[in-house]
């Protein structure tokens, strides 16, 4: 099957919410190939501990590509412990300029409990507005839901879970099997 005929992997919604001194990253578990659900319990949110500094990362896109990026991020964090923004900028530079890495198709949301960042293959390291970041096929649905929920007194985890529930009700490539990781500074 040629690349043009390959139906492509779809799916994933990842959201990061910062509130009340805590950051939560949540991700759904669905992996789809074309119109078929291949797996419903994938873990797309990981806790890393390079150099003794905890970081939580969620990824959307090709799983193999995302794991490659997570390994590179760990290496960058080991080179500059406790400096998440610097490590992400270095990763984004490599991702954009390296011949091999530039072909990777994934996005990351990362946090150390303080910074909340989105890292893209276009060389972007973005700190989102309104203390919410969302990526993936249902990312805009989750983002809109979370923005609406920020006007309530709900905590970060509740907002993330409720936003993911709304996204999974709308996006056919997102399910309700969540992986949720919390971190505070």
XYZ file of C-alpha atoms in Angstrom:
185
model
C 0.000 0.000 0.000
C 1.478 3.325 -1.007
C 1.649 6.286 1.355
C -1.115 8.023 -0.620
C -3.430 5.002 -0.179
C -2.670 4.558 3.535
C -5.745 5.770 5.443
C -3.619 7.251 8.225
C -3.749 7.058 11.980
C -6.299 9.358 13.512
C -7.157 10.218 16.993
C -6.090 11.580 20.257
C -7.137 14.489 22.298
C -4.688 15.828 24.865
C -5.457 18.698 27.213
C -3.369 20.531 29.793
C -5.021 22.699 32.444
C -3.216 24.889 35.003
C -5.158 26.116 38.019
C -4.617 26.588 41.723
C -0.910 25.744 41.666
C -1.477 22.419 39.875
C -1.225 21.334 36.268
C -3.121 18.363 34.889
C -2.529 16.726 31.538
C -5.194 14.298 30.337
C -5.372 12.223 27.184
C -7.824 9.766 25.705
C -6.947 6.190 24.809
C -8.233 5.769 21.268
C -6.036 4.885 18.303
C -7.803 4.691 14.947
C -6.677 3.549 11.522
C -8.985 5.091 8.966
C -12.493 4.374 10.233
C -11.451 1.507 12.497
C -10.634 1.751 16.191
C -7.414 -0.249 16.642
C -6.999 0.298 20.375
C -9.056 2.030 23.015
C -6.655 1.987 25.972
C -3.463 3.625 24.702
C -1.470 5.737 27.215
C -0.626 9.050 25.571
C 0.305 10.895 28.760
C 3.601 10.045 30.465
C 5.460 11.081 33.579
C 9.196 11.599 33.012
C 11.871 12.172 35.651
C 15.102 13.156 33.888
C 17.767 14.397 36.268
C 15.373 14.075 39.205
C 13.009 16.784 37.918
C 9.473 15.604 37.209
C 7.842 16.473 33.906
C 4.504 15.335 32.503
C 4.077 15.067 28.734
C 1.130 14.243 26.505
C 1.406 13.546 22.803
C -0.772 13.529 19.713
C 0.183 12.132 16.341
C 2.140 9.095 15.305
C 2.990 7.006 18.364
C 6.459 6.016 17.174
C 7.220 9.634 16.305
C 5.957 10.816 19.684
C 8.128 8.301 21.550
C 11.139 9.457 19.553
C 10.364 13.038 20.570
C 9.848 12.087 24.221
C 13.257 10.372 24.249
C 14.845 13.474 22.719
C 13.075 15.690 25.244
C 14.414 13.557 28.101
C 17.917 13.939 26.688
C 17.490 17.721 26.460
C 16.151 17.836 30.032
C 19.123 15.827 31.295
C 21.433 18.361 29.599
C 19.619 21.289 31.243
C 17.963 19.959 34.422
C 15.004 21.911 35.722
C 14.870 24.143 32.630
C 11.818 22.890 30.751
C 11.457 25.891 28.434
C 15.116 25.709 27.393
C 14.905 21.945 26.772
C 11.742 22.427 24.683
C 13.320 25.187 22.592
C 16.363 22.984 21.932
C 14.081 20.082 20.975
C 12.042 22.313 18.654
C 15.222 23.581 16.961
C 16.434 20.031 16.368
C 12.987 18.921 15.251
C 12.777 21.661 12.671
C 16.315 21.476 11.298
C 17.285 17.788 11.552
C 16.647 15.864 8.319
C 15.304 12.798 10.178
C 13.363 14.583 12.925
C 11.702 17.021 10.515
C 9.657 14.137 9.099
C 8.138 13.248 12.483
C 4.411 13.858 12.809
C 3.450 14.562 16.404
C 2.826 17.370 18.890
C 3.552 17.546 22.600
C 2.081 19.259 25.638
C 4.599 19.358 28.483
C 4.675 20.729 32.015
C 6.924 20.743 35.044
C 4.098 21.961 37.275
C 4.958 25.562 36.524
C 5.288 26.093 32.770
C 2.674 24.641 30.410
C 4.024 24.389 26.857
C 3.001 23.107 23.430
C 5.875 21.909 21.224
C 5.341 21.480 17.470
C 7.368 20.231 14.538
C 7.239 23.669 12.966
C 9.735 24.828 15.580
C 7.131 26.361 17.873
C 7.256 26.339 21.663
C 4.056 28.011 22.784
C 2.806 28.957 26.220
C -0.954 28.965 25.742
C -3.287 31.686 26.921
C -5.884 31.126 29.614
C -3.823 28.333 31.273
C -5.172 25.697 28.861
C -3.458 23.829 26.039
C -5.110 21.238 23.798
C -3.886 19.267 20.793
C -5.079 16.441 18.589
C -8.215 15.705 16.630
C -10.523 16.721 19.462
C -8.241 19.426 20.800
C -10.391 22.374 19.765
C -13.492 20.792 21.328
C -11.637 20.149 24.605
C -10.115 23.642 24.541
C -13.497 25.328 24.070
C -15.077 23.232 26.827
C -12.226 23.930 29.255
C -12.329 27.662 28.518
C -16.014 27.655 29.434
C -15.329 25.677 32.614
C -12.596 28.082 33.771
C -15.326 30.517 34.860
C -16.405 27.992 37.520
C -14.666 27.153 40.791
C -13.725 23.648 39.604
C -10.151 22.430 40.039
C -7.739 21.645 37.191
C -8.424 17.900 37.184
C -12.197 18.308 37.117
C -11.962 20.831 34.277
C -9.663 18.531 32.281
C -11.902 15.490 32.817
C -15.109 17.346 31.946
C -13.541 18.962 28.861
C -12.321 15.544 27.685
C -15.815 14.107 28.219
C -17.279 16.823 26.007
C -14.586 16.296 23.358
C -15.176 12.532 23.347
C -18.906 13.114 22.823
C -18.171 15.227 19.719
C -14.976 13.835 18.134
C -15.237 10.317 16.696
C -11.464 9.905 17.056
C -11.556 10.491 20.835
C -12.834 8.144 23.545
C -13.505 8.413 27.267
C -10.662 6.135 28.474
C -8.507 8.785 30.090
C -4.982 8.852 31.372
C -4.628 11.752 33.804
C -1.364 12.941 35.363
C -1.115 15.779 37.914
C 1.899 17.768 38.917
C 2.430 20.808 41.112
C 5.416 23.035 41.718
